[in-house]
PDB file of C-alpha atoms and ligand atoms in Angstrom:
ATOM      1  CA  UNK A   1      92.718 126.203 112.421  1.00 96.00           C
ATOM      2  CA  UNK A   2      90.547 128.350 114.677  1.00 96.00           C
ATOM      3  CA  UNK A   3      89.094 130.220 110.873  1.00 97.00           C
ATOM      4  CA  UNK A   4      88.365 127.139 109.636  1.00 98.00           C
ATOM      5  CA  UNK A   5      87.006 125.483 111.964  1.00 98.00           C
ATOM      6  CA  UNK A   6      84.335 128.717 112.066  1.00 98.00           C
ATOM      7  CA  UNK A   7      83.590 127.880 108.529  1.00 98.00           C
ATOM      8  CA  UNK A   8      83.345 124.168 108.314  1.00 98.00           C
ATOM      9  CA  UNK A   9      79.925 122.475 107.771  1.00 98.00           C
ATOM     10  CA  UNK A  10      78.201 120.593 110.779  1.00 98.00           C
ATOM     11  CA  UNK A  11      79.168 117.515 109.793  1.00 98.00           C
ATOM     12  CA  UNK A  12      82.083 118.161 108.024  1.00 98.00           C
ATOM     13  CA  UNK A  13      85.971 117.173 108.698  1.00 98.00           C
ATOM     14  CA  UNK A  14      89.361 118.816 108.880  1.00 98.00           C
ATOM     15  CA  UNK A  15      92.321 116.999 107.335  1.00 98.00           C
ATOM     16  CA  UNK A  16      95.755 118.457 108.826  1.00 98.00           C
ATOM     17  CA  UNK A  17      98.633 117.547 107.163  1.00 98.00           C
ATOM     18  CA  UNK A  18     102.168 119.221 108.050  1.00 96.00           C
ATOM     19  CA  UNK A  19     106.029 117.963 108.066  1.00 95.00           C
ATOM     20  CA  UNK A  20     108.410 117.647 110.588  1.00 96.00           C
ATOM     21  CA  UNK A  21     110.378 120.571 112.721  1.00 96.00           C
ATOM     22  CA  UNK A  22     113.811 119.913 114.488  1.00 96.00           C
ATOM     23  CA  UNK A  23     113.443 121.161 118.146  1.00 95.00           C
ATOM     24  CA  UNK A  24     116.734 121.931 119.442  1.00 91.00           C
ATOM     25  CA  UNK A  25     117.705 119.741 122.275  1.00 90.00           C
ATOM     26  CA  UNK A  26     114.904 117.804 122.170  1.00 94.00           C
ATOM     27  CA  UNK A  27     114.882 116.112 118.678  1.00 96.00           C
ATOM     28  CA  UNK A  28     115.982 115.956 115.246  1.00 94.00           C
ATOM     29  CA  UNK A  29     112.338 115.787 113.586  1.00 95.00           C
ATOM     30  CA  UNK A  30     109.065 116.220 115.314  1.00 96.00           C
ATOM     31  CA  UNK A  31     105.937 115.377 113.834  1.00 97.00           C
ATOM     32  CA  UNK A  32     104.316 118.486 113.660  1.00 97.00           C
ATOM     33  CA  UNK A  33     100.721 117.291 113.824  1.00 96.00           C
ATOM     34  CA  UNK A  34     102.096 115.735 117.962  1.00 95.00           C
ATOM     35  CA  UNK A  35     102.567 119.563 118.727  1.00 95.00           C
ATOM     36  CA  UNK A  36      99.354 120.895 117.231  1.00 96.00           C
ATOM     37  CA  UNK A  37      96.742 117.906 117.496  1.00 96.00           C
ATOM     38  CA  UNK A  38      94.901 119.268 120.680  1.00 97.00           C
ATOM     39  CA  UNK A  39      95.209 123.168 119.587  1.00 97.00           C
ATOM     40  CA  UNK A  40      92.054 123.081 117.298  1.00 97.00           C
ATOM     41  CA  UNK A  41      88.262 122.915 118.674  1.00 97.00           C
ATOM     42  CA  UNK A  42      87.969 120.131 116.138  1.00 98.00           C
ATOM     43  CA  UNK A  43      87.598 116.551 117.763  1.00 98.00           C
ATOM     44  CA  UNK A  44      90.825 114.137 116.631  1.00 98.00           C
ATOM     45  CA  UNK A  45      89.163 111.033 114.740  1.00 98.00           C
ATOM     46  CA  UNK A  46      92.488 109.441 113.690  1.00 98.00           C
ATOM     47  CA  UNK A  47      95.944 109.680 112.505  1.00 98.00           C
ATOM     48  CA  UNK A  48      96.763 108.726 109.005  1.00 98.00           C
ATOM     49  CA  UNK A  49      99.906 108.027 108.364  1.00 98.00           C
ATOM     50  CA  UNK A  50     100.576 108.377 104.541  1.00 98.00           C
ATOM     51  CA  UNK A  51     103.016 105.912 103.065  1.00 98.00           C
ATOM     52  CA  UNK A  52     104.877 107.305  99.702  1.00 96.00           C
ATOM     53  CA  UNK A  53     107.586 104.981  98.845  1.00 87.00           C
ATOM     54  CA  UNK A  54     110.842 106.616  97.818  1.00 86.00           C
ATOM     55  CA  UNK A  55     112.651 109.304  98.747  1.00 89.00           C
ATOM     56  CA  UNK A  56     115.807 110.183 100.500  1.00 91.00           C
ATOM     57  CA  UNK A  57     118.650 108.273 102.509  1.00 96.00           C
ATOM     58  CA  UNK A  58     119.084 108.107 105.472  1.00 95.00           C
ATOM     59  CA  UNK A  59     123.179 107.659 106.587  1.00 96.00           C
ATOM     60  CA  UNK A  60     122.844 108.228 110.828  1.00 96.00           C
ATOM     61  CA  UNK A  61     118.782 107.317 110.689  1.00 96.00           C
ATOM     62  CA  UNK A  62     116.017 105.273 109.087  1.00 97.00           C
ATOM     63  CA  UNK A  63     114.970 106.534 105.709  1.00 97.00           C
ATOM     64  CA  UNK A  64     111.858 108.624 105.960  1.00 96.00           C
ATOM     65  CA  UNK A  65     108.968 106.963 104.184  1.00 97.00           C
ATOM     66  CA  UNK A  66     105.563 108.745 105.423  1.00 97.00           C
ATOM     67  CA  UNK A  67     103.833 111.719 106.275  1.00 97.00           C
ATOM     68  CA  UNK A  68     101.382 112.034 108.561  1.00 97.00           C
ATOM     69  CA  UNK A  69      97.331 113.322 108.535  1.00 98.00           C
ATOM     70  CA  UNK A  70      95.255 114.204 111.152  1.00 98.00           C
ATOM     71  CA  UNK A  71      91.767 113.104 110.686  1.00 98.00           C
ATOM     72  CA  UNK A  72      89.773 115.991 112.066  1.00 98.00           C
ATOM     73  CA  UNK A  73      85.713 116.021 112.656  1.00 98.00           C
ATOM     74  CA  UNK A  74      83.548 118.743 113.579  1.00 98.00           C
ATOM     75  CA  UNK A  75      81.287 116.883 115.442  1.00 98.00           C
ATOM     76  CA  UNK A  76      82.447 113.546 116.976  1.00 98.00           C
ATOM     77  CA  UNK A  77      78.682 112.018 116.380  1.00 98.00           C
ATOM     78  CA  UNK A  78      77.523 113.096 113.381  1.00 98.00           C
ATOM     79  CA  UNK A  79      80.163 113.266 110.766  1.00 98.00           C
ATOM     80  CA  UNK A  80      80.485 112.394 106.963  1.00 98.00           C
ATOM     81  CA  UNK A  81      82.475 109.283 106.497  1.00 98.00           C
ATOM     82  CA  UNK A  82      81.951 107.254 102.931  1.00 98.00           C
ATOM     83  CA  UNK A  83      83.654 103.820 103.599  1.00 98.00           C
ATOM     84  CA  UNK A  84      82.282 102.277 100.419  1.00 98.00           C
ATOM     85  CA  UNK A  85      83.764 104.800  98.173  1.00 98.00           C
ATOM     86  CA  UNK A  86      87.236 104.422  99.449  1.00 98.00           C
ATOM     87  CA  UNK A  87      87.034 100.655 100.249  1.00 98.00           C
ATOM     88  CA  UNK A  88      90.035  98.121  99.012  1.00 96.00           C
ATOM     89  CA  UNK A  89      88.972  96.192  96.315  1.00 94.00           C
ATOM     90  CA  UNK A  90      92.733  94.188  96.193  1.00 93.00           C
ATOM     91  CA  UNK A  91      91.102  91.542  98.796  1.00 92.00           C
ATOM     92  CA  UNK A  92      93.170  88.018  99.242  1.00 90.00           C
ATOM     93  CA  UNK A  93      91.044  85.711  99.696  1.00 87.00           C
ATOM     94  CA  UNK A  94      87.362  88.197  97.856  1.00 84.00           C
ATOM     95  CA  UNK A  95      85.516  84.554  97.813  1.00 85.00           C
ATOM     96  CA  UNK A  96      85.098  83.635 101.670  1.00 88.00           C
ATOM     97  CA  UNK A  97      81.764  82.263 103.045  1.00 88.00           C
ATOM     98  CA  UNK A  98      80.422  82.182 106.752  1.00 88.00           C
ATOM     99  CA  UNK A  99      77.128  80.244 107.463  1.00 89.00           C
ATOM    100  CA  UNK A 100      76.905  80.766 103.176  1.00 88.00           C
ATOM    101  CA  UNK A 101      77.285  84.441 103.757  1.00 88.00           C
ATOM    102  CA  UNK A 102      80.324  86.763 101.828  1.00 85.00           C
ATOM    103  CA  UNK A 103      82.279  87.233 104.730  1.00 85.00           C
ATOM    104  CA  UNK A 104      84.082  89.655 102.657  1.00 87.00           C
ATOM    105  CA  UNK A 105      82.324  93.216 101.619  1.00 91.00           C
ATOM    106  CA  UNK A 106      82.437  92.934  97.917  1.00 91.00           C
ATOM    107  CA  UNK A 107      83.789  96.425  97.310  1.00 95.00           C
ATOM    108  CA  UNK A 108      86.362  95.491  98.715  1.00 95.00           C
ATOM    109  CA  UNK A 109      88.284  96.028 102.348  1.00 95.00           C
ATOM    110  CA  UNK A 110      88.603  99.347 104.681  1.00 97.00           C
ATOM    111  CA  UNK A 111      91.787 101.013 103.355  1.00 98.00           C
ATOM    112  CA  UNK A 112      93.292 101.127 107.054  1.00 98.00           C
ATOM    113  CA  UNK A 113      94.972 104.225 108.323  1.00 98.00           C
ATOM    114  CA  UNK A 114      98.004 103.480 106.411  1.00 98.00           C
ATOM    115  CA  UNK A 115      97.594 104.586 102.803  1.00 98.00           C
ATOM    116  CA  UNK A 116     100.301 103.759 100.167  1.00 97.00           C
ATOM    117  CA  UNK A 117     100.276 106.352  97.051  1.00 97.00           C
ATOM    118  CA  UNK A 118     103.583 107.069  95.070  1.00 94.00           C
ATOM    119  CA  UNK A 119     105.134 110.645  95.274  1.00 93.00           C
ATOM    120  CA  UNK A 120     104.514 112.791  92.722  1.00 92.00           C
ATOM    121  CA  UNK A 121     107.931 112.768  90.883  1.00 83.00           C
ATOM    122  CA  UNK A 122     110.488 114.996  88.498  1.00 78.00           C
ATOM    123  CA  UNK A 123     113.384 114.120  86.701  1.00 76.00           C
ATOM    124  CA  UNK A 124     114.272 112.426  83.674  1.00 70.00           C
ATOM    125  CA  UNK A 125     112.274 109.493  82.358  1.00 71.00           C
ATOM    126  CA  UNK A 126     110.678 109.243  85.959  1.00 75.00           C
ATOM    127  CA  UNK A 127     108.604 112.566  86.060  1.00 82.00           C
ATOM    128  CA  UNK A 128     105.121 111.545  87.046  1.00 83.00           C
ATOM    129  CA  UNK A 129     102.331 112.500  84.534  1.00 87.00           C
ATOM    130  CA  UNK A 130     100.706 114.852  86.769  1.00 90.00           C
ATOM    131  CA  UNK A 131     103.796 116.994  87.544  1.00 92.00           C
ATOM    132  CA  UNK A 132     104.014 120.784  87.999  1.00 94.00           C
ATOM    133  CA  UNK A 133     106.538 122.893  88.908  1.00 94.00           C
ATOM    134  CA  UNK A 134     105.114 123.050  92.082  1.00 95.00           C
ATOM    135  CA  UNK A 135     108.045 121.501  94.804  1.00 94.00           C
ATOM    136  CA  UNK A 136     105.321 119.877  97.276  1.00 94.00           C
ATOM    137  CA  UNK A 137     102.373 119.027  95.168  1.00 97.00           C
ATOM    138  CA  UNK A 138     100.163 116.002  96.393  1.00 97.00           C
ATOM    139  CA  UNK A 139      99.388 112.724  94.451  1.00 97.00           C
ATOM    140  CA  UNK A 140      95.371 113.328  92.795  1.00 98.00           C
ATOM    141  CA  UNK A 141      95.194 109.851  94.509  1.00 98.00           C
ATOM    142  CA  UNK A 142      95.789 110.648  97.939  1.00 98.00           C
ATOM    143  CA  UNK A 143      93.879 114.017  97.986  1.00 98.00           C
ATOM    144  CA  UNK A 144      90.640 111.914  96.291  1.00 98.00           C
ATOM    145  CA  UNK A 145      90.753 109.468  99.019  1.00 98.00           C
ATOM    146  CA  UNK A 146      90.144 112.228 101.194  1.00 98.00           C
ATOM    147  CA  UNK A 147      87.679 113.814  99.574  1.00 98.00           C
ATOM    148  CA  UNK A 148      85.515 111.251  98.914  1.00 98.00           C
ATOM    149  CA  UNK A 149      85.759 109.716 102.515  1.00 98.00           C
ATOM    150  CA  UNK A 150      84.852 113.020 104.147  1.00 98.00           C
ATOM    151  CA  UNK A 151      82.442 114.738 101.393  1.00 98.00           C
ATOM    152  CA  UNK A 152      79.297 113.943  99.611  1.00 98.00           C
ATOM    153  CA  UNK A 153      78.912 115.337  95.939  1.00 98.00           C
ATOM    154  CA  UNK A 154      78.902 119.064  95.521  1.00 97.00           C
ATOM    155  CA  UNK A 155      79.707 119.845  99.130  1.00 98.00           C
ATOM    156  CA  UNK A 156      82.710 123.078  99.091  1.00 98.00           C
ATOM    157  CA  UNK A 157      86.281 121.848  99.475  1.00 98.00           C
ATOM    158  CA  UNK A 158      88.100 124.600 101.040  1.00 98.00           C
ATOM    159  CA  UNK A 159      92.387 124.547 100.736  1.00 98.00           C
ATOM    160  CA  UNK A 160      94.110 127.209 102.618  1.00 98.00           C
ATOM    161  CA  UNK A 161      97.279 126.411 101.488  1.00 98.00           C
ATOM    162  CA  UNK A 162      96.491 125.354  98.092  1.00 98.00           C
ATOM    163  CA  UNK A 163      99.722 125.202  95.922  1.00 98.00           C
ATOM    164  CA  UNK A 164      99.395 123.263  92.571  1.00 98.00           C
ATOM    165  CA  UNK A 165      95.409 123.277  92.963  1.00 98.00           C
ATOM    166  CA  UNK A 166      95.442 119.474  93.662  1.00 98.00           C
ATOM    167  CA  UNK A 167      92.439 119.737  95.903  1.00 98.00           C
ATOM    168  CA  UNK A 168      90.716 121.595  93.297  1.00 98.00           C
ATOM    169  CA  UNK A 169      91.369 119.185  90.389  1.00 98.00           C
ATOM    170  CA  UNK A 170      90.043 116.425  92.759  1.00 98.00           C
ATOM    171  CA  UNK A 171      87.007 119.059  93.105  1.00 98.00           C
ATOM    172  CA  UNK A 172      86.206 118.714  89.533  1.00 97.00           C
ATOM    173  CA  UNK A 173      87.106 114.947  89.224  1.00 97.00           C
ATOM    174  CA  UNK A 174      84.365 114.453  92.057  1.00 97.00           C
ATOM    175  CA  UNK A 175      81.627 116.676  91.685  1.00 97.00           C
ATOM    176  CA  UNK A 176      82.609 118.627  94.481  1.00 97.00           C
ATOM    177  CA  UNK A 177      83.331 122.489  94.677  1.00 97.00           C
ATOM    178  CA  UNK A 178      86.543 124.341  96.089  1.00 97.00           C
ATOM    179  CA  UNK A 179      87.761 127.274  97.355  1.00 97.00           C
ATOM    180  CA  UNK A 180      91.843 127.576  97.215  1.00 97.00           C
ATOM    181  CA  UNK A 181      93.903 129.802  98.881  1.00 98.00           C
ATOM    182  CA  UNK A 182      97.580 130.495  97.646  1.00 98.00           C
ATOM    183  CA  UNK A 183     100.079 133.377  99.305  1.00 98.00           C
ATOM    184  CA  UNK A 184     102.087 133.282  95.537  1.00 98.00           C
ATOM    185  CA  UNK A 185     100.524 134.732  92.613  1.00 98.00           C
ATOM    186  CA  UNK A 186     102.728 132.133  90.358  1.00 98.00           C
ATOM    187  CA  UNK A 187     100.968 129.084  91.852  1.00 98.00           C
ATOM    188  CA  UNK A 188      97.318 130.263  92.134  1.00 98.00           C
ATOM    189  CA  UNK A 189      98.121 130.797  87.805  1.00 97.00           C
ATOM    190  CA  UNK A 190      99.327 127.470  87.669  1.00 97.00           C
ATOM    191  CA  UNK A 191      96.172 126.088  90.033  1.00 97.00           C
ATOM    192  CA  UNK A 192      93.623 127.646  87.863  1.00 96.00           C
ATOM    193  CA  UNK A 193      95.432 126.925  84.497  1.00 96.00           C
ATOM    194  CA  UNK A 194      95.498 122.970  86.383  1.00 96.00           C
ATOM    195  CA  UNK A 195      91.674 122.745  86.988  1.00 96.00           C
ATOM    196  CA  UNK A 196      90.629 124.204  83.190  1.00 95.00           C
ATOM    197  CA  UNK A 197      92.490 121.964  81.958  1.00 94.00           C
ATOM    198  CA  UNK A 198      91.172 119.245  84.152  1.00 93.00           C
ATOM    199  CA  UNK A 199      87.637 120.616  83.388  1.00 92.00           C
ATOM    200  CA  UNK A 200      88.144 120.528  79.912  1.00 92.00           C
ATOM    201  CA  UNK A 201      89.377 116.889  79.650  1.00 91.00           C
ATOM    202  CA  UNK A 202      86.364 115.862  81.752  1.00 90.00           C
ATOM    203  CA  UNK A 203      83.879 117.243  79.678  1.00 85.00           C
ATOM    204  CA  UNK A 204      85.568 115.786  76.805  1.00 78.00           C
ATOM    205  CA  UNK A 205      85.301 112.634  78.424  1.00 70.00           C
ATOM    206  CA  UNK A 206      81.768 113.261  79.163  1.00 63.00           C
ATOM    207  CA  UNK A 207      80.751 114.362  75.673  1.00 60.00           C
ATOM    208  CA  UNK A 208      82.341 110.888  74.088  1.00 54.00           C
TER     209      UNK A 208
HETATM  210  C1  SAM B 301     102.938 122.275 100.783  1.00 55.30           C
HETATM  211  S1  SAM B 301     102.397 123.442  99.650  1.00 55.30           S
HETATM  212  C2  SAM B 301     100.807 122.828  99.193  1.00 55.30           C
HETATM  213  C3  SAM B 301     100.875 121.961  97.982  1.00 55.30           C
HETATM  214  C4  SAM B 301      99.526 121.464  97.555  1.00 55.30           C
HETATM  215  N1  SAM B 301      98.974 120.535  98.513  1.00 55.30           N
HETATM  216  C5  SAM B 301      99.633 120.792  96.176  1.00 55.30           C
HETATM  217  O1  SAM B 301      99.226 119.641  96.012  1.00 55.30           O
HETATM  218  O2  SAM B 301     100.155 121.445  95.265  1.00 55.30           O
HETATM  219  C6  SAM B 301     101.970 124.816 100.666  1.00 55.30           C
HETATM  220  C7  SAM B 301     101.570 126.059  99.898  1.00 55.30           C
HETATM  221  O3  SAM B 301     101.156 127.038 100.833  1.00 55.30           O
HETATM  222  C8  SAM B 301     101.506 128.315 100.342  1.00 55.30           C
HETATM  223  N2  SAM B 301     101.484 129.254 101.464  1.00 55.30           N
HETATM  224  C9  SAM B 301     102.451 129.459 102.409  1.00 55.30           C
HETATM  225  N3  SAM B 301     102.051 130.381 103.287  1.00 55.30           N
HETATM  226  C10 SAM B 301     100.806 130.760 102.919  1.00 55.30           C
HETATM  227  C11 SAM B 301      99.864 131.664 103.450  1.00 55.30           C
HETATM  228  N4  SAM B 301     100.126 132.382 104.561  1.00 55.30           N
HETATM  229  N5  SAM B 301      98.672 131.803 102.838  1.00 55.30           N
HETATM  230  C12 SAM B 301      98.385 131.096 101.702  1.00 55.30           C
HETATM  231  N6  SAM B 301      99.259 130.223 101.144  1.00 55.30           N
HETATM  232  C13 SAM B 301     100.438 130.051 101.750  1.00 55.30           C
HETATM  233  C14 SAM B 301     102.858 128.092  99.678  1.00 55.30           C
HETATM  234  O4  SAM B 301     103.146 129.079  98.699  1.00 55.30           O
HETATM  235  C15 SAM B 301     102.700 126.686  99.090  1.00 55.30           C
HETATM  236  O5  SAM B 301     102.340 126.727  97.715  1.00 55.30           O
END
């Protein structure tokens, strides 16, 4: 945290996100963001707590439904944050007047710190489309909503841990740049073999 936070941009942000750690004695699994939130020089904007739908049962405890992000800034006064790009357009009631203004913003409403995106799946006949054989790979979804809250265009996305490449597909899918950084030679393949491929099908798109 201490290296990146030496090479993030003025205004730029710092999105944690890490599981959950038994502690003996103490409890049976601890958000790892409560024991590292204050251990940064970054300045804590907000915990989002991601909401993915499915996943295992639990028989002696609630079924665990959501990961958590910490919303870091480098600067608590001056930092990049693009509501209208990430905004809500599924609005109940989009057609609400006060004193014959919109009351409603008609991009739509502020996502809230609780962000629903579906897992990225395997298995028969419910594999999701953007699978790899990467174990922990993040929905494109979730990663854009990041990205596009806490970056303008061509600003350098930098992944330390970067797996599948997800942050780097996102990259291409929103004019940004990225740097990833993967301990196993078998996923930084798969990451780069990932974002040419996502290249290519956006410049296909863009020559049609
Ligand atoms: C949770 S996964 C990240 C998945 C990624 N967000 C995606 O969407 O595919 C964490 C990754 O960090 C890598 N990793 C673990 N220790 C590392 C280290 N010291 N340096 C770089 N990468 C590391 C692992 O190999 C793994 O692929």
């Amino acid at each position: 945290m201490r290296l990146v936070h030496a090479v993030t941009a003025a205004a730029g942000a710092f999105w944690l996100n890490v599981g959950y750690t038994p502690l003996h004695q103490s409890g049976k699994a601890v958000p790892l963001p409560y024991l590292l939130w204050n251990l940064t020089d970054f300045y804590l904007i907000q915990e989002v707590v991601w909401n993915y739908g499915a996943g295992v049962a639990g028989r002696r405890f609630l079924s665990p439904r959501n990961e958590k992000f910490l919303w870091f800034v480098k600067n608590a006064d001056d930092y990049v944050f693009n509501l209208d790009a990430i905004r809500d357009p599924d609005v109940k009631y989009p057609r609400q007047y006060k004193n014959g203004r919109l009351k409603v913003n008609p991009l739509g409403k502020n996502p809230t710190d609780v962000w629903q995106f579906a897992k990225v799946t395997s298995g028969y006949q419910r594999s999701s489309a953007e699978r790899t054989p990467h174990p922990a790979q993040f929905p494109e979804a979730l990663i854009e909503r990041v990205v596009l809250a806490s970056s303008e265009k061509n600003a350098v996305l930098l992944d330390p841990f970067s797996g599948s490449g997800t942050t780097a597909v996102v990259a291409a899918k929103t004019g940004r740049r990225s740097i990833g950084i993967e301990i196993s030679g078998e996923y930084c393949d798969l990451a780069v073999s990932r974002y040419l491929a996502k290249k290519e099908s956006l410049s296909g798109l863009l020559l049609q």
